[in-house]
CSV table of C-alpha atoms and ligand atoms in Angstrom, one decimal:
chain,number,residue,atom,x,y,z
A,1201,MET,CA,-2.1,-16.6,26.5
A,1202,LYS,CA,-5.4,-15.7,24.9
A,1203,PRO,CA,-6.1,-11.9,24.8
A,1204,THR,CA,-8.8,-10.5,27.1
A,1205,THR,CA,-10.6,-7.2,27.2
A,1206,GLY,CA,-9.3,-6.5,30.7
A,1207,THR,CA,-12.7,-7.6,32.0
A,1208,GLY,CA,-11.5,-11.3,31.9
A,1209,ARG,CA,-13.9,-11.9,29.1
A,1210,PRO,CA,-12.4,-12.8,25.7
A,1211,PRO,CA,-12.4,-10.0,23.0
A,1212,ALA,CA,-15.4,-9.8,20.6
A,1213,PHE,CA,-13.2,-11.0,17.7
A,1214,ALA,CA,-11.1,-14.2,18.4
A,1215,THR,CA,-8.6,-13.2,15.5
A,1216,PRO,CA,-7.6,-9.6,14.9
A,1217,LEU,CA,-9.6,-7.6,12.4
A,1218,ARG,CA,-7.1,-5.3,10.7
A,1219,VAL,CA,-7.2,-2.3,8.4
A,1220,GLY,CA,-5.3,-3.3,5.4
A,1221,THR,CA,-5.7,-7.1,5.5
A,1222,PRO,CA,-5.1,-8.0,1.8
A,1223,ASN,CA,-8.0,-9.1,-0.4
A,1224,ILE,CA,-6.9,-12.3,-2.1
A,1225,GLY,CA,-8.1,-13.2,-5.6
A,1226,ASP,CA,-8.3,-16.5,-7.3
A,1227,ARG,CA,-5.3,-18.5,-6.1
A,1228,GLU,CA,-5.3,-20.9,-9.0
A,1229,ARG,CA,-4.9,-18.1,-11.4
A,1230,PHE,CA,-2.2,-16.6,-9.4
A,1231,TRP,CA,-0.3,-19.9,-9.3
A,1232,ALA,CA,-0.9,-20.5,-13.0
A,1233,ARG,CA,0.6,-17.1,-13.8
A,1234,LEU,CA,3.6,-17.5,-11.5
A,1235,ASN,CA,4.3,-20.9,-12.8
A,1236,GLY,CA,4.2,-19.4,-16.4
A,1237,ALA,CA,6.9,-17.1,-15.3
A,1238,LEU,CA,9.0,-19.8,-13.8
A,1239,ASP,CA,8.6,-21.9,-17.0
A,1240,ARG,CA,9.6,-19.0,-19.1
A,1241,GLY,CA,12.6,-18.2,-16.9
A,1242,TRP,CA,11.8,-14.5,-17.0
A,1243,LEU,CA,11.2,-13.1,-13.6
A,1244,SER,CA,11.6,-9.4,-13.9
A,1245,ASN,CA,12.9,-6.6,-16.2
A,1246,GLY,CA,10.0,-5.9,-18.4
A,1247,GLY,CA,8.4,-9.3,-18.4
A,1248,PRO,CA,5.1,-10.3,-20.1
A,1249,LEU,CA,3.1,-10.2,-16.9
A,1250,MET,CA,4.4,-6.7,-16.0
A,1251,ARG,CA,3.6,-5.5,-19.5
A,1252,GLU,CA,0.0,-7.0,-19.3
A,1253,PHE,CA,-0.4,-5.4,-15.9
A,1254,GLU,CA,0.7,-2.0,-17.3
A,1255,GLN,CA,-1.7,-2.4,-20.2
A,1256,ARG,CA,-4.6,-3.1,-17.9
A,1257,ILE,CA,-3.8,-0.2,-15.6
A,1258,ALA,CA,-3.6,2.2,-18.6
A,1259,GLU,CA,-6.9,0.9,-19.9
A,1260,GLN,CA,-8.7,1.4,-16.4
A,1261,SER,CA,-7.2,4.8,-16.2
A,1262,GLY,CA,-7.8,6.0,-19.7
A,1263,THR,CA,-4.2,7.0,-20.1
A,1264,ARG,CA,-1.7,6.4,-23.0
A,1265,HIS,CA,1.0,5.2,-20.5
A,1266,ALA,CA,1.4,3.3,-17.3
A,1267,VAL,CA,4.8,2.7,-15.9
A,1268,ALA,CA,4.6,-0.1,-13.3
A,1269,THR,CA,7.1,0.0,-10.4
A,1270,CYS,CA,8.1,-1.9,-7.3
A,1271,ASN,CA,6.0,0.4,-5.1
A,1272,ALA,CA,4.3,3.8,-5.2
A,1273,THR,CA,7.0,5.6,-3.3
A,1274,ALA,CA,9.4,4.7,-6.1
A,1275,ALA,CA,6.8,5.8,-8.7
A,1276,LEU,CA,6.3,9.2,-7.0
A,1277,GLN,CA,10.1,9.7,-7.0
A,1278,LEU,CA,10.3,8.7,-10.6
A,1279,ALA,CA,7.6,11.1,-11.7
A,1280,LEU,CA,9.1,14.0,-9.8
A,1281,ARG,CA,12.5,13.2,-11.2
A,1282,ALA,CA,11.4,12.6,-14.8
A,1283,ALA,CA,9.5,15.9,-14.7
A,1284,GLY,CA,12.7,17.6,-13.6
A,1285,LEU,CA,11.2,19.2,-10.5
A,1286,THR,CA,13.6,21.4,-8.3
A,1287,GLY,CA,13.5,23.3,-5.1
A,1288,GLU,CA,10.1,23.1,-3.3
A,1289,VAL,CA,7.1,20.9,-3.8
A,1290,ILE,CA,3.7,21.8,-2.2
A,1291,VAL,CA,2.3,18.7,-0.6
A,1292,PRO,CA,-0.7,18.3,1.9
A,1293,ALA,CA,0.1,17.8,5.4
A,1294,LEU,CA,-2.6,15.2,6.0
A,1295,THR,CA,-1.4,12.1,4.1
A,1296,PHE,CA,0.8,9.0,4.6
A,1297,ALA,CA,4.5,9.9,5.3
A,1298,ALA,CA,5.5,8.4,1.9
A,1299,THR,CA,4.0,11.5,0.0
A,1300,ALA,CA,6.4,13.8,1.8
A,1301,HIS,CA,9.2,11.4,1.9
A,1302,ALA,CA,9.2,10.7,-1.9
A,1303,VAL,CA,9.8,14.5,-2.2
A,1304,ALA,CA,12.5,14.8,0.4
A,1305,TRP,CA,14.3,11.6,-0.5
A,1306,ILE,CA,15.2,13.0,-3.9
A,1307,GLY,CA,16.6,16.2,-2.4
A,1308,LEU,CA,13.4,18.4,-2.9
A,1309,THR,CA,11.8,20.3,0.0
A,1310,PRO,CA,8.2,19.4,0.8
A,1311,VAL,CA,6.2,22.5,1.7
A,1312,PHE,CA,3.2,21.5,3.7
A,1313,CYS,CA,-0.2,22.8,2.9
A,1314,ASP,CA,-3.3,22.8,5.0
A,1315,VAL,CA,-6.4,20.8,4.0
A,1316,ASP,CA,-10.2,21.4,3.8
A,1317,PRO,CA,-11.7,20.9,7.2
A,1318,ASP,CA,-14.5,18.7,6.0
A,1319,THR,CA,-12.9,16.6,3.3
A,1320,GLY,CA,-9.3,16.5,4.3
A,1321,GLN,CA,-8.2,17.3,0.8
A,1322,LEU,CA,-5.5,19.8,0.0
A,1323,ASP,CA,-6.7,23.4,0.2
A,1324,PRO,CA,-5.9,25.3,-3.1
A,1325,ALA,CA,-6.3,28.7,-1.6
A,1326,HIS,CA,-3.6,27.9,1.0
A,1327,ALA,CA,-1.4,26.2,-1.6
A,1328,GLU,CA,-1.5,29.4,-3.6
A,1329,SER,CA,-0.3,31.4,-0.6
A,1330,LEU,CA,2.7,28.9,-0.3
A,1331,ILE,CA,3.9,29.5,-3.9
A,1332,GLY,CA,7.3,31.2,-4.0
A,1333,PRO,CA,10.3,31.5,-6.4
A,1334,ALA,CA,11.6,28.1,-5.5
A,1335,THR,CA,8.3,26.2,-6.1
A,1336,SER,CA,8.4,23.9,-9.0
A,1337,GLY,CA,5.3,21.8,-8.5
A,1338,ILE,CA,2.3,20.5,-6.5
A,1339,LEU,CA,1.9,16.9,-5.4
A,1340,ALA,CA,-1.6,16.6,-4.3
A,1341,VAL,CA,-3.3,13.5,-2.8
A,1342,HIS,CA,-6.7,11.8,-3.5
A,1343,LEU,CA,-6.9,11.2,0.3
A,1344,TRP,CA,-8.8,8.1,1.4
A,1345,GLY,CA,-9.9,7.6,-2.3
A,1346,ARG,CA,-12.0,10.7,-2.5
A,1347,THR,CA,-10.5,13.0,-5.1
A,1348,ALA,CA,-8.6,16.3,-4.5
A,1349,PRO,CA,-10.0,19.5,-6.1
A,1350,VAL,CA,-8.5,18.7,-9.5
A,1351,GLU,CA,-9.8,21.6,-11.5
A,1352,GLN,CA,-8.8,24.3,-9.0
A,1353,LEU,CA,-5.3,22.7,-8.7
A,1354,GLU,CA,-4.9,22.5,-12.5
A,1355,LYS,CA,-5.9,26.1,-12.8
A,1356,LEU,CA,-3.5,27.1,-10.0
A,1357,ALA,CA,-0.6,25.0,-11.5
A,1358,ALA,CA,-1.2,26.5,-15.0
A,1359,ALA,CA,-1.4,30.1,-13.7
A,1360,HIS,CA,2.0,29.7,-11.9
A,1361,GLY,CA,3.8,27.4,-14.5
A,1362,LEU,CA,4.0,24.6,-12.0
A,1363,ALA,CA,4.1,20.8,-12.6
A,1364,LEU,CA,1.1,19.0,-10.9
A,1365,PHE,CA,1.0,15.4,-9.8
A,1366,PHE,CA,-1.5,13.5,-7.8
A,1367,ASP,CA,-0.7,10.9,-5.3
A,1368,ALA,CA,-3.5,8.5,-6.2
A,1369,SER,CA,-2.4,5.6,-4.0
A,1370,HIS,CA,-5.8,5.4,-2.5
A,1371,ALA,CA,-7.9,6.1,-5.6
A,1372,TYR,CA,-7.3,3.3,-8.2
A,1373,ALA,CA,-10.4,2.6,-10.3
A,1374,CYS,CA,-12.1,5.7,-8.9
A,1375,THR,CA,-13.6,8.5,-11.1
A,1376,HIS,CA,-13.5,12.3,-10.7
A,1377,ALA,CA,-16.1,14.3,-12.6
A,1378,GLY,CA,-17.1,11.1,-14.3
A,1379,GLN,CA,-13.6,10.4,-15.7
A,1380,PRO,CA,-11.2,7.8,-14.5
A,1381,VAL,CA,-8.6,9.0,-12.1
A,1382,GLY,CA,-5.3,9.0,-13.9
A,1383,ARG,CA,-5.6,11.7,-16.4
A,1384,ALA,CA,-5.3,14.8,-14.2
A,1385,GLY,CA,-2.2,17.1,-14.0
A,1386,ASN,CA,1.1,15.8,-15.5
A,1387,GLY,CA,0.5,12.4,-14.1
A,1388,GLU,CA,-1.0,10.3,-11.3
A,1389,ILE,CA,0.6,7.6,-9.1
A,1390,PHE,CA,-1.2,4.4,-7.8
A,1391,SER,CA,-0.2,2.2,-5.0
A,1392,PHE,CA,-0.6,-1.6,-5.3
A,1393,HIS,CA,0.7,-2.3,-1.9
A,1394,SER,CA,-0.7,-5.4,0.0
A,1395,THR,CA,-2.9,-3.1,2.1
A,1396,LYS,CA,-4.6,-1.6,-1.0
A,1397,PHE,CA,-7.8,-3.2,-2.4
A,1398,VAL,CA,-6.0,-4.2,-5.5
A,1399,ASN,CA,-2.6,-5.4,-4.6
A,1400,ALA,CA,0.6,-6.8,-6.1
A,1401,PHE,CA,2.3,-7.7,-2.8
A,1402,GLU,CA,4.3,-4.4,-3.4
A,1403,GLY,CA,3.7,-2.3,-6.4
A,1404,GLY,CA,2.8,1.0,-7.9
A,1405,ALA,CA,2.4,2.8,-11.2
A,1406,LEU,CA,2.8,6.2,-12.9
A,1407,VAL,CA,0.0,6.8,-15.3
A,1408,THR,CA,0.2,9.8,-17.7
A,1409,ASP,CA,-0.6,11.0,-21.2
A,1410,ASP,CA,2.7,12.8,-21.5
A,1411,ASP,CA,4.8,10.8,-24.0
A,1412,ALA,CA,8.1,12.4,-23.0
A,1413,LEU,CA,7.5,12.0,-19.3
A,1414,ALA,CA,6.6,8.3,-19.7
A,1415,GLU,CA,9.6,7.6,-21.8
A,1416,ARG,CA,11.9,9.2,-19.3
A,1417,ALA,CA,10.2,7.5,-16.3
A,1418,LEU,CA,10.5,4.1,-18.1
A,1419,ARG,CA,14.2,4.6,-18.6
A,1420,MET,CA,14.9,5.9,-15.1
A,1421,ARG,CA,13.0,2.9,-13.7
A,1422,ASN,CA,15.7,0.7,-15.2
A,1423,PHE,CA,18.9,2.5,-14.3
A,1424,GLY,CA,18.5,5.1,-17.1
A,1425,ILE,CA,19.3,2.5,-19.7
A,1426,ALA,CA,18.2,3.4,-23.1
A,1427,GLY,CA,19.9,0.6,-25.1
A,1428,GLU,CA,22.6,-2.1,-24.7
A,1429,ASP,CA,25.4,0.4,-24.8
A,1430,LEU,CA,23.5,3.5,-23.8
A,1431,VAL,CA,22.7,5.0,-20.4
A,1432,GLU,CA,21.0,8.2,-20.7
A,1433,ASP,CA,19.8,9.3,-17.3
A,1434,VAL,CA,20.7,8.7,-13.7
A,1435,GLY,CA,18.4,5.9,-12.9
A,1436,ILE,CA,17.3,3.6,-10.2
A,1437,ASN,CA,15.9,0.1,-10.0
A,1438,ALA,CA,12.2,0.7,-9.5
A,1439,LYS,CA,11.1,-2.3,-11.7
A,1440,MET,CA,8.0,-4.4,-10.9
A,1441,SER,CA,8.8,-8.2,-10.7
A,1442,GLU,CA,6.8,-10.8,-12.5
A,1443,ALA,CA,5.7,-12.4,-9.2
A,1444,ALA,CA,4.3,-8.9,-8.3
A,1445,ALA,CA,2.5,-8.6,-11.6
A,1446,ALA,CA,1.1,-12.1,-11.3
A,1447,MET,CA,-0.5,-11.0,-8.0
A,1448,GLY,CA,-1.6,-7.6,-9.4
A,1449,LEU,CA,-3.3,-9.2,-12.5
A,1450,THR,CA,-5.1,-11.7,-10.3
A,1451,SER,CA,-6.2,-9.0,-8.0
A,1452,LEU,CA,-7.5,-6.9,-10.9
A,1453,ASP,CA,-9.5,-10.0,-12.1
A,1454,SER,CA,-11.5,-9.6,-8.8
A,1455,LEU,CA,-11.6,-5.8,-8.7
A,1456,ASP,CA,-15.5,-5.6,-9.1
A,1457,ARG,CA,-15.9,-8.2,-6.3
A,1458,PHE,CA,-13.6,-6.3,-3.9
A,1459,VAL,CA,-15.4,-3.0,-4.6
A,1460,ALA,CA,-18.8,-4.6,-4.0
A,1461,ARG,CA,-17.7,-6.0,-0.8
A,1462,ASN,CA,-16.3,-2.7,0.3
A,1463,LEU,CA,-19.5,-0.9,-0.6
A,1464,ALA,CA,-21.6,-3.4,1.3
A,1465,ASN,CA,-19.3,-3.0,4.3
A,1466,LEU,CA,-19.7,0.8,4.1
A,1467,ARG,CA,-23.4,0.6,4.1
A,1468,ALA,CA,-23.3,-1.7,7.1
A,1469,TYR,CA,-21.2,0.9,8.9
A,1470,GLU,CA,-23.6,3.6,7.9
A,1471,ARG,CA,-26.5,1.7,9.2
A,1472,GLY,CA,-24.8,0.6,12.4
A,1473,LEU,CA,-23.4,4.1,13.3
A,1474,ALA,CA,-26.5,6.2,12.3
A,1475,GLY,CA,-27.3,8.8,14.7
A,1476,VAL,CA,-24.4,8.3,17.1
A,1477,PRO,CA,-23.7,11.8,18.5
A,1478,GLY,CA,-20.2,13.1,17.6
A,1479,LEU,CA,-19.4,10.4,15.0
A,1480,ARG,CA,-19.3,11.1,11.3
A,1481,LEU,CA,-18.4,8.6,8.6
A,1482,LEU,CA,-16.6,10.6,5.8
A,1483,PRO,CA,-18.9,10.5,2.8
A,1484,PHE,CA,-18.0,9.5,-0.7
A,1485,PRO,CA,-19.3,12.1,-3.2
A,1486,GLU,CA,-22.3,11.1,-5.1
A,1487,GLY,CA,-22.2,10.2,-8.8
A,1488,GLU,CA,-18.7,9.0,-8.9
A,1489,ARG,CA,-17.2,5.5,-9.0
A,1490,HIS,CA,-15.3,4.7,-5.7
A,1491,ASN,CA,-13.3,1.7,-4.4
A,1492,TYR,CA,-14.5,2.4,-0.8
A,1493,GLN,CA,-11.3,1.0,0.6
A,1494,TYR,CA,-10.9,3.5,3.3
A,1495,VAL,CA,-13.8,3.8,5.8
A,1496,ILE,CA,-13.0,6.8,7.9
A,1497,LEU,CA,-14.7,7.7,11.0
A,1498,GLU,CA,-14.3,11.1,12.5
A,1499,VAL,CA,-14.7,11.5,16.3
A,1500,ASP,CA,-15.8,14.8,17.8
A,1501,GLU,CA,-14.8,14.4,21.4
A,1502,THR,CA,-16.9,17.5,22.6
A,1503,VAL,CA,-20.1,15.8,21.4
A,1504,ALA,CA,-19.3,12.1,21.7
A,1505,GLY,CA,-18.0,12.3,25.2
A,1506,THR,CA,-15.1,10.1,24.2
A,1507,GLY,CA,-12.0,10.9,22.1
A,1508,ARG,CA,-10.6,9.2,19.1
A,1509,ASP,CA,-7.8,7.6,21.1
A,1510,GLU,CA,-10.1,6.3,23.8
A,1511,LEU,CA,-12.4,4.7,21.2
A,1512,LEU,CA,-9.4,3.2,19.5
A,1513,ALA,CA,-8.3,1.6,22.8
A,1514,VAL,CA,-11.8,0.0,23.3
A,1515,LEU,CA,-11.8,-1.3,19.7
A,1516,ARG,CA,-8.3,-2.7,20.1
A,1517,SER,CA,-9.2,-4.5,23.3
A,1518,GLU,CA,-11.9,-6.1,21.3
A,1519,ASN,CA,-9.4,-7.2,18.6
A,1520,VAL,CA,-10.7,-4.5,16.1
A,1521,LEU,CA,-7.3,-3.0,15.0
A,1522,ALA,CA,-8.6,0.2,13.6
A,1523,ARG,CA,-5.8,2.7,12.6
A,1524,LYS,CA,-5.2,6.4,12.9
A,1525,TYR,CA,-4.8,7.1,9.3
A,1526,PHE,CA,-3.2,9.6,9.2
A,1527,HIS,CA,-1.6,10.7,12.4
A,1528,PRO,CA,0.6,12.6,13.0
A,1529,ALA,CA,0.2,15.1,10.1
A,1530,CYS,CA,3.3,15.2,8.1
A,1531,HIS,CA,4.5,18.6,9.3
A,1532,GLN,CA,4.5,17.2,12.9
A,1533,MET,CA,6.8,14.3,12.0
A,1534,THR,CA,10.3,14.5,13.3
A,1535,PRO,CA,12.0,15.2,10.0
A,1536,TYR,CA,9.7,18.0,9.1
A,1537,ARG,CA,8.7,19.5,12.4
A,1538,GLY,CA,8.8,23.3,12.4
A,1539,PRO,CA,6.9,26.3,13.6
A,1540,ALA,CA,4.2,26.0,10.9
A,1541,ARG,CA,0.6,25.4,12.3
A,1542,LEU,CA,-1.8,23.8,10.0
A,1543,PRO,CA,-5.0,23.8,12.1
A,1544,HIS,CA,-7.3,21.8,9.8
A,1545,ALA,CA,-4.8,19.1,9.1
A,1546,GLU,CA,-3.9,18.8,12.9
A,1547,ARG,CA,-7.5,18.8,13.9
A,1548,LEU,CA,-8.4,16.0,11.5
A,1549,ALA,CA,-5.2,14.0,12.3
A,1550,ALA,CA,-6.4,13.9,15.9
A,1551,ARG,CA,-9.9,12.8,15.1
A,1552,VAL,CA,-9.9,10.3,12.3
A,1553,LEU,CA,-9.9,6.5,12.5
A,1554,ALA,CA,-9.8,4.0,9.6
A,1555,LEU,CA,-12.1,0.9,10.2
A,1556,PRO,CA,-11.5,-2.5,8.9
A,1557,THR,CA,-13.1,-3.4,5.7
A,1558,GLY,CA,-12.4,-5.6,2.6
A,1559,THR,CA,-13.2,-9.3,2.1
A,1560,GLN,CA,-12.0,-10.4,5.6
A,1561,VAL,CA,-15.2,-8.9,7.2
A,1562,GLY,CA,-18.9,-9.0,6.5
A,1563,GLU,CA,-22.0,-7.3,7.6
A,1564,ALA,CA,-22.3,-9.4,10.8
A,1565,GLY,CA,-18.8,-8.5,11.8
A,1566,ILE,CA,-19.4,-4.9,11.1
A,1567,SER,CA,-22.6,-4.9,13.0
A,1568,GLU,CA,-20.6,-6.1,16.0
A,1569,ILE,CA,-18.0,-3.4,15.5
A,1570,CYS,CA,-20.7,-0.8,15.5
A,1571,ARG,CA,-22.1,-2.3,18.7
A,1572,ILE,CA,-18.8,-2.0,20.4
A,1573,VAL,CA,-18.5,1.7,19.2
A,1574,ARG,CA,-22.0,2.6,20.4
A,1575,ALA,CA,-21.3,1.1,23.8
A,1576,ALA,CA,-18.1,3.1,24.0
A,1577,VAL,CA,-19.8,6.5,23.2
A,1578,PRO,CA,-21.2,8.0,26.4
A,1579,ALA,CA,-23.4,10.4,24.5
A,1580,CYS,CA,-25.0,7.4,22.8
A,1581,THR,CA,-25.6,5.2,26.0
A,1582,ALA,CA,-26.9,8.3,27.8
A,1583,GLU,CA,-29.7,8.7,25.3
B,683,T4K,N1,1.0,7.7,-0.7
B,683,T4K,C1,0.0,7.4,0.1
B,683,T4K,C2,-1.1,8.4,0.3
B,683,T4K,C3,0.0,6.2,0.8
B,683,T4K,O1,-1.1,5.9,1.6
B,683,T4K,C4,1.0,5.2,0.6
B,683,T4K,C5,1.0,4.0,1.2
B,683,T4K,C6,2.0,5.6,-0.4
B,683,T4K,C7,2.0,6.8,-1.0
B,683,T4K,C8,3.1,4.6,-0.6
B,683,T4K,O2,2.7,3.5,-1.3
B,683,T4K,P1,3.7,2.3,-1.3
B,683,T4K,O3,5.1,2.8,-1.6
B,683,T4K,O4,3.6,1.5,-0.1
B,683,T4K,O5,3.2,1.4,-2.5
B,683,T4K,C9,0.6,0.9,5.2
B,683,T4K,C10,1.2,0.5,3.8
B,683,T4K,O6,2.5,-0.1,4.0
B,683,T4K,C11,1.3,1.7,2.9
B,683,T4K,O7,1.5,1.2,1.7
B,683,T4K,C12,0.1,2.5,2.9
B,683,T4K,N2,0.2,3.7,2.1
B,683,T4K,C13,-0.3,2.9,4.3
B,683,T4K,C14,-1.5,3.7,4.4
B,683,T4K,O8,-0.5,1.7,5.1
B,683,T4K,P2,1.7,1.1,7.6
B,683,T4K,O9,2.9,1.6,8.1
B,683,T4K,O10,0.3,1.5,8.2
B,683,T4K,O11,1.9,-0.5,7.5
B,683,T4K,P3,1.6,-1.7,8.6
B,683,T4K,O12,2.7,-2.6,8.5
B,683,T4K,O13,1.3,-1.0,10.0
B,683,T4K,O14,0.3,-2.4,8.0
B,683,T4K,C15,-0.9,-1.8,7.8
B,683,T4K,C16,-2.0,-2.6,8.2
B,683,T4K,O15,-2.2,-3.7,7.2
B,683,T4K,C17,-1.9,-3.3,9.5
B,683,T4K,O16,-3.2,-3.3,10.1
B,683,T4K,C18,-1.5,-4.8,9.1
B,683,T4K,C19,-2.1,-4.9,7.8
B,683,T4K,N3,-1.4,-5.8,6.9
B,683,T4K,C20,-0.3,-5.4,6.3
B,683,T4K,C21,0.3,-6.2,5.4
B,683,T4K,C22,1.6,-5.7,4.8
B,683,T4K,C23,-1.8,-7.1,6.6
B,683,T4K,O17,-2.9,-7.5,7.2
B,683,T4K,N4,-1.2,-7.9,5.8
B,683,T4K,C24,-0.2,-7.5,5.2
B,683,T4K,O18,0.4,-8.2,4.3
B,683,T4K,O19,1.6,1.4,6.0
């Protein structure tokens, strides 16, 4: 049965427009790389494609080391383990569950921090109030590809002797203060999941300038093995396969094209939603390089006359599968639920919507999405 809008007419988009549809690079180059791996008979465990991928990630990030992994969650865990963190780690409440889970899964306690009400980034003042005797580190997030308050957090971590990592899953190929994301704190972690603008099917990487940290993470990624007869650490299998690296490299080849498409899409959203009462597209700070992969719309129900969830229902009925990234806030998820109230994280989690972008959609499609949104906002139609 064909989907309908409930009015009997077909949805505006015949095929669903999703948030996170992968950008696909040059298929011929992908197959050539994959065939090379098959011909070599070397499919994982530090193969040449994985090493080339690491080299390109390190170059882009301006770091001495990149440790590629099977996903970013594993890279986060490797980073925290390799840095020897114990006890409590401060994390923002407004992020994907993986940030908190990476901490909890290795037996550490995530302590949830509130965020800036405008940007959604971790609030350093609140983070400071959460530091106690058991705190060993801060894991900040460059949420939606906009960067966290890096300098303030570096100052805070230094003053309290804490490790500092950045979950940069959304921020590959971005800059902060004109410098590539990757060099802040003790290390930064990227995701190359299929839903990210550069993807390796599944993949991640820890980048760092800390030689000892990189060496330990490299070992731990491969069962803690240091040599044929030597196992030096408790390790895990977090290796990136050659197939993933083939995809990752092919994706990197098209990075500029993907960013250009995302930027053109963002501008189309900005034009299409300009002046709609109660709606705000979260801005990207001027003067930095961005990947523009997360187009985030904030809905103020009191002004718009419709709430985020109602707007989402309308969009979904038209086959625009926007996502509530990120809802619920982590401290409201079942494993972490407690008495803590984090008003800014809760408020944003209830108001934000990620809209489709990437190579699957162009300006005509976005203008149609904006038309649907405008028609769904009573404050707009009443004007
Ligand atoms: N830290 C942060 C801040 C993160 O956002 C993430 C991941 C991580 C850490 C951990 O990174 P990894 O360990 O995954 O490398 C998706 C992704 O699975 C996840 O990687 C991502 N963040 C998160 C924001 O989005 P879900 O639960 O929303 O996935 P799902 O299955 O609902 O798919 C998302 C959308 O993408 C849907 O609209 C469908 C579409 N999609 C997905 C896939 C896999 C496609 O169109 N094609 C595909 O192949 O988590």
